[in-house]
Coordinates of C-alpha atoms in Angstrom, one line a residue:
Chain A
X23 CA 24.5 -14.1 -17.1
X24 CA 21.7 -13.1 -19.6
X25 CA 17.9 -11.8 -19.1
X26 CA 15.6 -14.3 -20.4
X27 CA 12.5 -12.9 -18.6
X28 CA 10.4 -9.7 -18.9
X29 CA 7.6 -8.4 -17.1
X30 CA 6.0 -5.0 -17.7
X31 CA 4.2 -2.6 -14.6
X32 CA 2.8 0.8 -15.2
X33 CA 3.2 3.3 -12.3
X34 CA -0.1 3.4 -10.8
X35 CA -1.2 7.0 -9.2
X36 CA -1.6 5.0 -6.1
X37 CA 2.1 4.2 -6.3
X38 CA 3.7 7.8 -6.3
X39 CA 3.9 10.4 -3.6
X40 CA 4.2 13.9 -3.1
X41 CA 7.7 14.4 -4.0
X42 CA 5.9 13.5 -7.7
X43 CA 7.3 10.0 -8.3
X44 CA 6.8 6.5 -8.2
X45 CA 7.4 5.5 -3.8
X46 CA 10.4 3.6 -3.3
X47 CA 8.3 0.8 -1.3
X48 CA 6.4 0.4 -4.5
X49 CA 9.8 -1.7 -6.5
X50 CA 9.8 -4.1 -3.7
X51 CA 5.9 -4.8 -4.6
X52 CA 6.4 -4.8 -8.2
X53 CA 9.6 -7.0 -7.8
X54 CA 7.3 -9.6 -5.9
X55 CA 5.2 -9.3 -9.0
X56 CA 8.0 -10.0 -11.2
X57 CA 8.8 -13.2 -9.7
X58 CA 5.5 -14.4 -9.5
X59 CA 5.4 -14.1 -13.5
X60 CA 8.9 -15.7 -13.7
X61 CA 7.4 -18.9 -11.6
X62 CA 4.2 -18.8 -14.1
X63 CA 6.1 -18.9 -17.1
X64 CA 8.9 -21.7 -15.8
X65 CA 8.0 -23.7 -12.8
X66 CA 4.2 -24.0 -12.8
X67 CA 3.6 -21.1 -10.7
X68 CA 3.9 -20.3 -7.3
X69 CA 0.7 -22.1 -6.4
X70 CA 2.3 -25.1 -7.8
X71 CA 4.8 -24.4 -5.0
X72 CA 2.2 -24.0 -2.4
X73 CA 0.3 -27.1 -3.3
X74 CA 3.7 -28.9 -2.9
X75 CA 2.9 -27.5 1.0
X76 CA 5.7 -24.9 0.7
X77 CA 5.8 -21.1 1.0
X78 CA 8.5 -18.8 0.1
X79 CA 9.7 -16.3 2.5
X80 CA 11.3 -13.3 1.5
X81 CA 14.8 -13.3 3.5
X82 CA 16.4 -10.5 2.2
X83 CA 15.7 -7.5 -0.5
X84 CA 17.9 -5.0 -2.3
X85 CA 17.1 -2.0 -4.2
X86 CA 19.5 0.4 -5.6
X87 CA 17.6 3.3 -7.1
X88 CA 19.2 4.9 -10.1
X89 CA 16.3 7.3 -11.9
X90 CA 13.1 8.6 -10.6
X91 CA 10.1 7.1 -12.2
X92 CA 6.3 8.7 -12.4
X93 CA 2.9 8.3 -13.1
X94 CA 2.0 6.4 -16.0
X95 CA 5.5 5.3 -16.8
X96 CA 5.6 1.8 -18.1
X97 CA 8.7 -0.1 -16.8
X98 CA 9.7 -3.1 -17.7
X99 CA 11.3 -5.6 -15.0
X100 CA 14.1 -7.9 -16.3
X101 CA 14.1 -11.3 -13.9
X102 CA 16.5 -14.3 -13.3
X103 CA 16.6 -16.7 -10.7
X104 CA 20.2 -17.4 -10.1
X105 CA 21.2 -19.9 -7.1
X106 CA 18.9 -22.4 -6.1
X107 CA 20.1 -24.1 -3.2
X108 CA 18.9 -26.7 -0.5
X109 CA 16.2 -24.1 1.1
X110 CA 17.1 -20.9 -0.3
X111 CA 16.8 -19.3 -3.7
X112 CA 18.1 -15.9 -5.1
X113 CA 16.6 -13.4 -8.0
X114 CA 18.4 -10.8 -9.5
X115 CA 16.0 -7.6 -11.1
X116 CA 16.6 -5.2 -14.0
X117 CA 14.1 -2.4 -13.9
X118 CA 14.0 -0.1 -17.0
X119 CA 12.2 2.3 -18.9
X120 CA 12.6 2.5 -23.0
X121 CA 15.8 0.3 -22.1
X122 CA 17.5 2.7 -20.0
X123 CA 18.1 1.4 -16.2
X124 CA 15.8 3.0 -13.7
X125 CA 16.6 0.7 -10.5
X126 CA 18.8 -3.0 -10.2
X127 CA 17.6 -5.2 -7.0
X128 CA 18.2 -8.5 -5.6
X129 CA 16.1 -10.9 -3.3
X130 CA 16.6 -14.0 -0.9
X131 CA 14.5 -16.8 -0.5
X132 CA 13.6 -19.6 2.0
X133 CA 11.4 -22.4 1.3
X134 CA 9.3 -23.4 4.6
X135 CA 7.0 -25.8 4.9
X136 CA 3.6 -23.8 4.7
X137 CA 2.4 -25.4 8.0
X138 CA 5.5 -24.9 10.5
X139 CA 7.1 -22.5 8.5
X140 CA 10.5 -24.4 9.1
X141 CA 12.8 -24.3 6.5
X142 CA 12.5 -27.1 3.8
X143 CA 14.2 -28.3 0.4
X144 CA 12.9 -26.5 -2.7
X145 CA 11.4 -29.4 -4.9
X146 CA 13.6 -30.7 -7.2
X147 CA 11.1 -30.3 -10.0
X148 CA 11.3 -26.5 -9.3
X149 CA 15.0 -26.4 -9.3
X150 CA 15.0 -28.5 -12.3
X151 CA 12.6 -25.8 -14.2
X152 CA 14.7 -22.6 -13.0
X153 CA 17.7 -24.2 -14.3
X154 CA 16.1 -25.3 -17.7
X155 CA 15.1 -21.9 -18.0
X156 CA 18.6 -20.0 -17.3
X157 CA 20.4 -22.2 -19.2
X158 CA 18.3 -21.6 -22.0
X159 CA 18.4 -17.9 -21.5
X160 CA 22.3 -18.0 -21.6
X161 CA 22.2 -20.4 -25.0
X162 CA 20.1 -17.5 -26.9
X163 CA 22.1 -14.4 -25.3
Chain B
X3 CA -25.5 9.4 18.5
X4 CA -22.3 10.6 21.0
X5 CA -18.7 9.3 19.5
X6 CA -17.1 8.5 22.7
X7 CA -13.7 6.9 20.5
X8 CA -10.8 8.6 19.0
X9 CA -7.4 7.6 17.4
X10 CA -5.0 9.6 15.8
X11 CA -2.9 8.9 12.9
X12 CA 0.2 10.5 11.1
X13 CA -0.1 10.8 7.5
X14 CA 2.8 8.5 6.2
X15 CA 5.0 9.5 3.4
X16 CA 4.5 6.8 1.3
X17 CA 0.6 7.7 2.1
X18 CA 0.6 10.7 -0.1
X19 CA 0.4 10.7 -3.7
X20 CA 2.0 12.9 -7.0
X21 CA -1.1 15.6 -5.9
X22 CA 0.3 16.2 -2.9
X23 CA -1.9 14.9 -0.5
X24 CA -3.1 11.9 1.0
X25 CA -3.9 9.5 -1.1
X26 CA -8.0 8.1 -1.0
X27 CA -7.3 4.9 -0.7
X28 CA -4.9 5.8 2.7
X29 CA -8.2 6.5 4.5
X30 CA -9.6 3.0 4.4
X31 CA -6.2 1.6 5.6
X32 CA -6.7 3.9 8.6
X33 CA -10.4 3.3 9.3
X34 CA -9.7 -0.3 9.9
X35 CA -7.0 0.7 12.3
X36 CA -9.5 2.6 14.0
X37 CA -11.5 -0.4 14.0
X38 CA -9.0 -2.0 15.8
X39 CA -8.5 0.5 18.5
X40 CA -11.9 0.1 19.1
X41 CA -12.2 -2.9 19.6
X42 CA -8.8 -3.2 21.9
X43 CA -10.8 -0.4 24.4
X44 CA -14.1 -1.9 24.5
X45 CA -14.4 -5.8 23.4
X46 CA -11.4 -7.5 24.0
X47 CA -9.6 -6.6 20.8
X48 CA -9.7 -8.0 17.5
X49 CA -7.6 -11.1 18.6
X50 CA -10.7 -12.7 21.1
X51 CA -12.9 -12.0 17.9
X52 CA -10.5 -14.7 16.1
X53 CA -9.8 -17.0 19.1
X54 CA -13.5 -17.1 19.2
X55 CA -13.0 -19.0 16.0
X56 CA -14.1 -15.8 13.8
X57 CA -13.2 -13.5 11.4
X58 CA -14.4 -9.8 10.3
X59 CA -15.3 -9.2 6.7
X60 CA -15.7 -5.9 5.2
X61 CA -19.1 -5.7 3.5
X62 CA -19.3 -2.0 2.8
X63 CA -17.0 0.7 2.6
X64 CA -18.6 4.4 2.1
X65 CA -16.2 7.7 2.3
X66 CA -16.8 10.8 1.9
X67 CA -13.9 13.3 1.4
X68 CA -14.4 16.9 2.5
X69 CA -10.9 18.2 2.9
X70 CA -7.5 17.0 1.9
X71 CA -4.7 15.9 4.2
X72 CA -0.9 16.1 3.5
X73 CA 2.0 14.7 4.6
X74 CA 3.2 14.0 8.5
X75 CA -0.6 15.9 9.8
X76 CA -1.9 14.3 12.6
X77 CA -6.1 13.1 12.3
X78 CA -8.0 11.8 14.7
X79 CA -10.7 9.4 13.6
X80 CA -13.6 9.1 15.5
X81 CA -15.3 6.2 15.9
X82 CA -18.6 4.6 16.8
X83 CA -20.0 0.9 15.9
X84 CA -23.9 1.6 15.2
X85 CA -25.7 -1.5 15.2
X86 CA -24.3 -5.0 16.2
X87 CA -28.0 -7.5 14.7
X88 CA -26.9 -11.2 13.9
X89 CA -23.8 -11.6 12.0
X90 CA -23.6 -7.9 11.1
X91 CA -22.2 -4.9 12.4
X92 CA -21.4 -1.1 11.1
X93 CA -19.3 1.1 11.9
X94 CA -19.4 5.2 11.7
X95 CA -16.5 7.3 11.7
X96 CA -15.6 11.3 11.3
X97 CA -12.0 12.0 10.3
X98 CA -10.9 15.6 11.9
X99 CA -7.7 17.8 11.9
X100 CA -7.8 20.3 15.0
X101 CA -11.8 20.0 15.4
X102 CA -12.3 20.5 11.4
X103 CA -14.4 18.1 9.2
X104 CA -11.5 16.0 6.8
X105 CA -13.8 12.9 5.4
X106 CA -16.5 11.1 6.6
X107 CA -17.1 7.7 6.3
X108 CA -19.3 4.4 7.5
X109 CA -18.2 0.5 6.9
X110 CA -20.5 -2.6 7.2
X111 CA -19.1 -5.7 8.1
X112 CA -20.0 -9.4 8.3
X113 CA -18.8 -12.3 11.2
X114 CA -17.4 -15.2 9.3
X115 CA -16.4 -18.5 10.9
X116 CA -12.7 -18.3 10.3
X117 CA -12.4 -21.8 8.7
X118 CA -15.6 -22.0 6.5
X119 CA -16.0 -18.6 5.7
X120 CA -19.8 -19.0 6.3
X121 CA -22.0 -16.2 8.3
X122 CA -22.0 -16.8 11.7
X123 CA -23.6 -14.5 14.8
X124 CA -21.4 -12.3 16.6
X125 CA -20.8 -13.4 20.0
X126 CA -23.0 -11.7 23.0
X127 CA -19.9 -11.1 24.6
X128 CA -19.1 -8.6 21.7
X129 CA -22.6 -7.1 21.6
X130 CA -22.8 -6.8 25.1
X131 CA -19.5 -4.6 25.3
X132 CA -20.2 -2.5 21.9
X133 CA -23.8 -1.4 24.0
X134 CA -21.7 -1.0 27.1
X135 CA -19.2 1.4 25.6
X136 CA -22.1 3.1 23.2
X137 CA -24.3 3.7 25.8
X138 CA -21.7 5.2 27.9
X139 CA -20.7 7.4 25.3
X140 CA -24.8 8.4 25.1
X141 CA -24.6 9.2 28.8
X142 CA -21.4 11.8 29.1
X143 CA -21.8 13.6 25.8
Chain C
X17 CA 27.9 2.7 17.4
X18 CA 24.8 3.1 19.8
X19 CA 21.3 3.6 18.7
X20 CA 19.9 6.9 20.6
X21 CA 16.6 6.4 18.6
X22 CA 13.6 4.3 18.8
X23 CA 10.0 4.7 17.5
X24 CA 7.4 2.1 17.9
X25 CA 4.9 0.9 14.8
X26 CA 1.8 -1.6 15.3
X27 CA 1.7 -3.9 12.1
X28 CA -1.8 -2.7 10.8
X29 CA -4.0 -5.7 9.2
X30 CA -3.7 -4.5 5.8
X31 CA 0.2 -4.4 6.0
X32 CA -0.6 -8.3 6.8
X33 CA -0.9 -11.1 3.3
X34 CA -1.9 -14.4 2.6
X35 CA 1.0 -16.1 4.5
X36 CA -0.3 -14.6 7.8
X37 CA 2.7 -12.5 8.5
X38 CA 3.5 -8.7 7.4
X39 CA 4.3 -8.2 4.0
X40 CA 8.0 -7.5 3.6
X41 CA 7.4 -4.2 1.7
X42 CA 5.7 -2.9 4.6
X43 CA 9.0 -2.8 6.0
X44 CA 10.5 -0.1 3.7
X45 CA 7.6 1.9 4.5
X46 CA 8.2 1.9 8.7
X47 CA 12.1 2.6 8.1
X48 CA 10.3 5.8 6.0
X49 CA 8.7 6.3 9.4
X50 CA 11.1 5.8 11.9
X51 CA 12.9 8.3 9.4
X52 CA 11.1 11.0 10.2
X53 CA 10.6 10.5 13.3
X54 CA 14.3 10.6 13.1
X55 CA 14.6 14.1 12.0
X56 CA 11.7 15.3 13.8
X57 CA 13.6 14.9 17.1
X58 CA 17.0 16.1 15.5
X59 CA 16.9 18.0 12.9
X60 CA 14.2 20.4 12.8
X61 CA 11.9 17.5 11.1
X62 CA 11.7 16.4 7.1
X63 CA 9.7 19.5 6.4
X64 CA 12.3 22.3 7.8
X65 CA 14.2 20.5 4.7
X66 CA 11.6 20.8 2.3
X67 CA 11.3 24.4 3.7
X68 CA 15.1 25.1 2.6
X69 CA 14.4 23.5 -0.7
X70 CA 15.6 20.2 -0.3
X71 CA 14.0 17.1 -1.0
X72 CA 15.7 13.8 0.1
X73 CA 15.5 11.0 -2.4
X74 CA 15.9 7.3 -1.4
X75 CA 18.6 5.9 -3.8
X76 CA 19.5 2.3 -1.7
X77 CA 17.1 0.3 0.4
X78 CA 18.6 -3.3 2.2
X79 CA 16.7 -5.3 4.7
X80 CA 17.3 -8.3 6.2
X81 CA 14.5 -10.5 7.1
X82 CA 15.0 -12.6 10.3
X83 CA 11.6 -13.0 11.7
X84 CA 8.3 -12.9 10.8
X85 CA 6.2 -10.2 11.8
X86 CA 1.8 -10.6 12.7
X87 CA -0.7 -8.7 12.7
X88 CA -1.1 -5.8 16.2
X89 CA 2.4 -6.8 17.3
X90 CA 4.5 -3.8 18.2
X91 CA 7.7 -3.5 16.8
X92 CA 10.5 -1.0 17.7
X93 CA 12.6 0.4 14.8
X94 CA 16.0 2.0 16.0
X95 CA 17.5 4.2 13.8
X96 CA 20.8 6.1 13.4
X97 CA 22.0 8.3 10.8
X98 CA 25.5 7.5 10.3
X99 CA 27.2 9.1 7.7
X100 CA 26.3 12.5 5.9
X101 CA 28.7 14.0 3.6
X102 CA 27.9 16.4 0.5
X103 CA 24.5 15.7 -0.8
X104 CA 24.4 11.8 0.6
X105 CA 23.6 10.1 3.9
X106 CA 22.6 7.3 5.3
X107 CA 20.7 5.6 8.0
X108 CA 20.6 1.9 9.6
X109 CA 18.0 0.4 11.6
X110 CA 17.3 -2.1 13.9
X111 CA 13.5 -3.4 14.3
X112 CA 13.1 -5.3 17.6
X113 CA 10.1 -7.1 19.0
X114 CA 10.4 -7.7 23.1
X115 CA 14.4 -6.8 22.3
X116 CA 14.5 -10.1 20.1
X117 CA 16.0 -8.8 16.4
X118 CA 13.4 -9.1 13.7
X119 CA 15.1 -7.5 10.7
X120 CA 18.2 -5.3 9.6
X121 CA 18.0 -2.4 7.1
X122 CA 20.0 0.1 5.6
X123 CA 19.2 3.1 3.5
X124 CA 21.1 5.9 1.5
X125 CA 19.7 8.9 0.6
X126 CA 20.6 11.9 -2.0
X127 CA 19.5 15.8 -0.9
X128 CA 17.9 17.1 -4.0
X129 CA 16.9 20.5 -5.4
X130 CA 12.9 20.5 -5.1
X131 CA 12.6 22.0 -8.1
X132 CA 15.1 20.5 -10.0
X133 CA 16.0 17.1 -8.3
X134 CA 19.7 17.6 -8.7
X135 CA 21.9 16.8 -6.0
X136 CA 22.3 19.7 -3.7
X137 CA 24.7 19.3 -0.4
X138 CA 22.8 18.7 2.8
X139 CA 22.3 22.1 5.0
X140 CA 24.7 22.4 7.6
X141 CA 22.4 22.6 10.6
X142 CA 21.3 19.2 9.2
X143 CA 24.7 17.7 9.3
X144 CA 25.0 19.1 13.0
X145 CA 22.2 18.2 14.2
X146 CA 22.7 14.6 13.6
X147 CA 26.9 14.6 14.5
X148 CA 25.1 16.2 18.0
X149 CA 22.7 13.6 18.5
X150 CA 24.8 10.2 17.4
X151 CA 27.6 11.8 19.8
X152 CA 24.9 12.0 22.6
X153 CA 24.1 8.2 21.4
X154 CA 27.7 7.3 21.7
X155 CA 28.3 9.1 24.9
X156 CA 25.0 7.6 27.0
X157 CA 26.0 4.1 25.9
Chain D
X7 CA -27.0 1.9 -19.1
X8 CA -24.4 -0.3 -20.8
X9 CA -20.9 -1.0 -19.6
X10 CA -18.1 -0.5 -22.6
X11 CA -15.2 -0.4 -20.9
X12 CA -13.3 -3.7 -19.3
X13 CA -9.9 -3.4 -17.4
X14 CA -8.0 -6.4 -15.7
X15 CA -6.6 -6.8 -12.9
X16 CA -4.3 -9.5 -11.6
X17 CA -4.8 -9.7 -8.1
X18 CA -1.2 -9.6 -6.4
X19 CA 0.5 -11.2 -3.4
X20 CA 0.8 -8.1 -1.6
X21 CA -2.8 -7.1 -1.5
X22 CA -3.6 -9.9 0.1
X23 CA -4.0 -10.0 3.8
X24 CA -4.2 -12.1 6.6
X25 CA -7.7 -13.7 6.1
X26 CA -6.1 -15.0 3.0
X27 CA -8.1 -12.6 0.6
X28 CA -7.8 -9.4 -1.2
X29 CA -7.6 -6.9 1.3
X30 CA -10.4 -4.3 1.0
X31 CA -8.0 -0.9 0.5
X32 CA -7.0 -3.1 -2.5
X33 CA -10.2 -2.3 -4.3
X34 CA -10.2 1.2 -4.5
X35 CA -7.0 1.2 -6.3
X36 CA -8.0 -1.0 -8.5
X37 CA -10.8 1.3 -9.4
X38 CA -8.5 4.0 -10.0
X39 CA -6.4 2.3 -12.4
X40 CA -9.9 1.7 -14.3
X41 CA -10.4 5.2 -14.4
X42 CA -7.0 5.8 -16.1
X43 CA -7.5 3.3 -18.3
X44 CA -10.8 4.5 -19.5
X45 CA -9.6 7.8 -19.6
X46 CA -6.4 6.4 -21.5
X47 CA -9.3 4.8 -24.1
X48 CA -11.6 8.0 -24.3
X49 CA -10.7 11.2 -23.1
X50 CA -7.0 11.6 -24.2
X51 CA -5.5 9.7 -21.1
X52 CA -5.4 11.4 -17.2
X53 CA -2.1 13.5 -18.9
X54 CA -4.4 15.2 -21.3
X55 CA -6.5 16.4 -17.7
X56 CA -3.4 17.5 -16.1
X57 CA -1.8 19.5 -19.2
X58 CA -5.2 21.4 -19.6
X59 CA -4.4 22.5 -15.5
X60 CA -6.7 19.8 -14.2
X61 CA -6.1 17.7 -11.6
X62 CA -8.9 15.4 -10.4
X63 CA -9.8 15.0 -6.3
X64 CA -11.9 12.2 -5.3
X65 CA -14.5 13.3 -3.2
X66 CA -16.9 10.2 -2.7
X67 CA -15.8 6.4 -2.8
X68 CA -18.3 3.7 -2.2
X69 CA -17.6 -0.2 -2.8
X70 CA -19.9 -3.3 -2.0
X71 CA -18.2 -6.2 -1.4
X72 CA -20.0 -9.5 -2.8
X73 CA -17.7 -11.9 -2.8
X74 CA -13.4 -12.0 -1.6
X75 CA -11.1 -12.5 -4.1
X76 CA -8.0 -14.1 -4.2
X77 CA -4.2 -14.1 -5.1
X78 CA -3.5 -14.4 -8.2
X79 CA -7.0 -14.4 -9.4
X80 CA -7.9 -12.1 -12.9
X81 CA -10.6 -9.7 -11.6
X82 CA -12.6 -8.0 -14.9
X83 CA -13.3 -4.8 -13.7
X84 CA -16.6 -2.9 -16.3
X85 CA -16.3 0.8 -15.7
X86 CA -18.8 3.9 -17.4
X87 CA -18.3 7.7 -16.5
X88 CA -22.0 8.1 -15.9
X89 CA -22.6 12.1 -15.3
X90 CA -20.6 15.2 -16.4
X91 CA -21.7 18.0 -15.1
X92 CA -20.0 21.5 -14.1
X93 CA -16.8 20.4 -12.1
X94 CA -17.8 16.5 -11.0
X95 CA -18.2 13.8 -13.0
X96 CA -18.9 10.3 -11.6
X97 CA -17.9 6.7 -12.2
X98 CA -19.4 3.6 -11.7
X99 CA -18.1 0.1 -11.8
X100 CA -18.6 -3.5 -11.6
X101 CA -15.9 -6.3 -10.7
X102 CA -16.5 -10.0 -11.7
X103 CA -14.6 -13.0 -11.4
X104 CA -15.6 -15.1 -15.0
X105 CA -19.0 -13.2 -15.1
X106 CA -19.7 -13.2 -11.8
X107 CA -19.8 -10.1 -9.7
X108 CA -17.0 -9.8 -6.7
X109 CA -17.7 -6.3 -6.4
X110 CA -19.8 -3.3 -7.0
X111 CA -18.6 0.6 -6.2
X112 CA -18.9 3.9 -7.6
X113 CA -16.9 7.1 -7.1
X114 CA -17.4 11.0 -7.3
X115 CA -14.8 13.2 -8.6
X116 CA -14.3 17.0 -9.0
X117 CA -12.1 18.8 -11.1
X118 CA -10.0 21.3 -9.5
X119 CA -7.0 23.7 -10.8
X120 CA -3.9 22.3 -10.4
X121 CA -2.3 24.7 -8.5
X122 CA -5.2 26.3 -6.3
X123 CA -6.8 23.2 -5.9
X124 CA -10.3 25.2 -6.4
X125 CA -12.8 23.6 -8.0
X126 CA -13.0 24.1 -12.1
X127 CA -15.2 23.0 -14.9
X128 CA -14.1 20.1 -16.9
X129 CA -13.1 20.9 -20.4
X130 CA -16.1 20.5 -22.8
X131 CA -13.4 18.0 -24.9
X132 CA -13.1 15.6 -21.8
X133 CA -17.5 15.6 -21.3
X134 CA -17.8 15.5 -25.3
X135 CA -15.5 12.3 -25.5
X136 CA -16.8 10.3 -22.4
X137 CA -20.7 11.4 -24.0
X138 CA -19.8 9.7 -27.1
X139 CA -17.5 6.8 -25.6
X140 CA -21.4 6.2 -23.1
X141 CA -23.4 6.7 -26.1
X142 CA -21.5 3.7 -28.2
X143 CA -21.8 1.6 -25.4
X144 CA -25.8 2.1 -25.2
X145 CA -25.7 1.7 -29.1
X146 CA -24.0 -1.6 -29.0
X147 CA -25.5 -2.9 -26.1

């Protein structure tokens, strides 16, 4: 499957710690960031989802750390949404610096109903936009 | 003014930043929890504030940093609530490690109605215990 | 395997977001906790490593989300450290509210030179420190 | 005095809290990444600090709170470096919302030696560059 989304983060001093480098709690924050850019640019963003009366609960989170990044650094965040599903929905993450892999991650998703927060069926309309988008990120790979 | 409340936190790992110490922003993370504490001893906790139909907004934040802190020290916050007049309140607070001066800091705050967002008094039931507690502290110190 | 370790966290307000619950990356920062907490009952705490010239770096986080978490609720995160060989180990985790499961995590970790963040073999008295304590686990369960 | 500097911030998911709004810890790292951006425009960037042997403590952080803020929202935030003098220099800053102010803070820094952490003056090239970066803004203005 092929990257068709980019989003860039710069290691904010607020980010590192006293070992010198960017936290390791900090990629699950920018991840979350990713994704919220990925929804902007392909399924009217995630307000569009919660004006539909859904949220999106984060089920599950991955991060396998391969460099150490720092201060100042500016990473950028390769994104895909890859199984959209009845209630649940799965991203996949590239992280990298100068194209050179710092960190890979995954994510799980469940649609709720914003109210109850009982599962519920992602729309279709948002389905239909993630698979517009992949498909056309495959075509141009 | 006495301080008759104190509660201690650890400095977290992920707290501290590529200087080596605790980073600033860490501090007004822990004041609120202070906050909190205080209110659990003396007015019924935070969670009778919102069942009361309000909500807490942070006006004013003010810190002074004397010392720095690092990594896994314990601090003790001390912590008084100065002046409870309509829908506003104000907190003071002296950060120490072993007896010694870290930061100092005060916060202002506004009651909210939860739903509208709009000023609203602060209960006499949460006046009347913030006196309580601050007179008592005038009394044994 | 039993779990010989428990250490409680209060969700603090600002580890709380817009959907009312904690945010999921707060999560990565309480395992951090319960961590050292870890190694401050077993192993001589994270700074006797620091003090042999170790630093350990997080190279894998997982957790599994299966409730939601509010604002002041206790949690209690159980942690074991089950597996150290060479420079790596590894710890699970179990966070609990009232004994009901909340989430599921796993993290690996490398031992690193301070100086020069290569990998550097964990220090003996670290390795049986933890082999005493998940045998004293194993035995009183 | 004339503001010449303008940073955005986007605000994200996880500063938000439960009230629904940026939390108010979230601020004062949005003010830092101001200062690093400014310094990034005028001074050489926060690097150029820290390869001359400078790191720079905060010692005073105050922020009024005018109106809450919300995911997702673009925050403008207008910062000036308003006195250089001896060790400390201090910054001041302005957050709006489409021209209208959210926010209001300033902050008080000192320079200290990396490695002692005792206080140092700031190279004359860092007070020469934010003097002429203040003065251009007054000129324009």
């Amino acid at each position: 499957m092929a990257w068709q989304h980019a989003h860039e983060v710069r290691v904010r001093f607020a980010e590192t710690d006293a070992q010198g480098i960017a936290h390791h709690a900090s990629y699950v924050v920018w991840l979350e960031e990713a994704r919220i850019e990925y929804l902007r640019a392909h399924a009217g963003g995630y307000r569009a989802l919660q004006e539909s009366g859904i949220e999106a609960l984060t089920t599950e989170v991955h991060v396998r750390y391969v460099q150490t990044a720092r201060f100042d650094e500016v990473l950028t965040i390769l994104t895909r949404c890859t199984d959209v599903r009845g209630a649940r929905f799965r991203y996949e993450y590239r992280i990298e610096r100068d194209g050179e892999l710092v960190a890979e991650a995954w994510t799980s998703h469940a649609a709720v109903d914003r109210e109850t927060h009982r599962p519920t069926r992602v729309p279709d309309s948002f389905k239909e936009s993630v698979a517009r988008a992949e498909a056309l990120a495959r075509s141009s790979s």
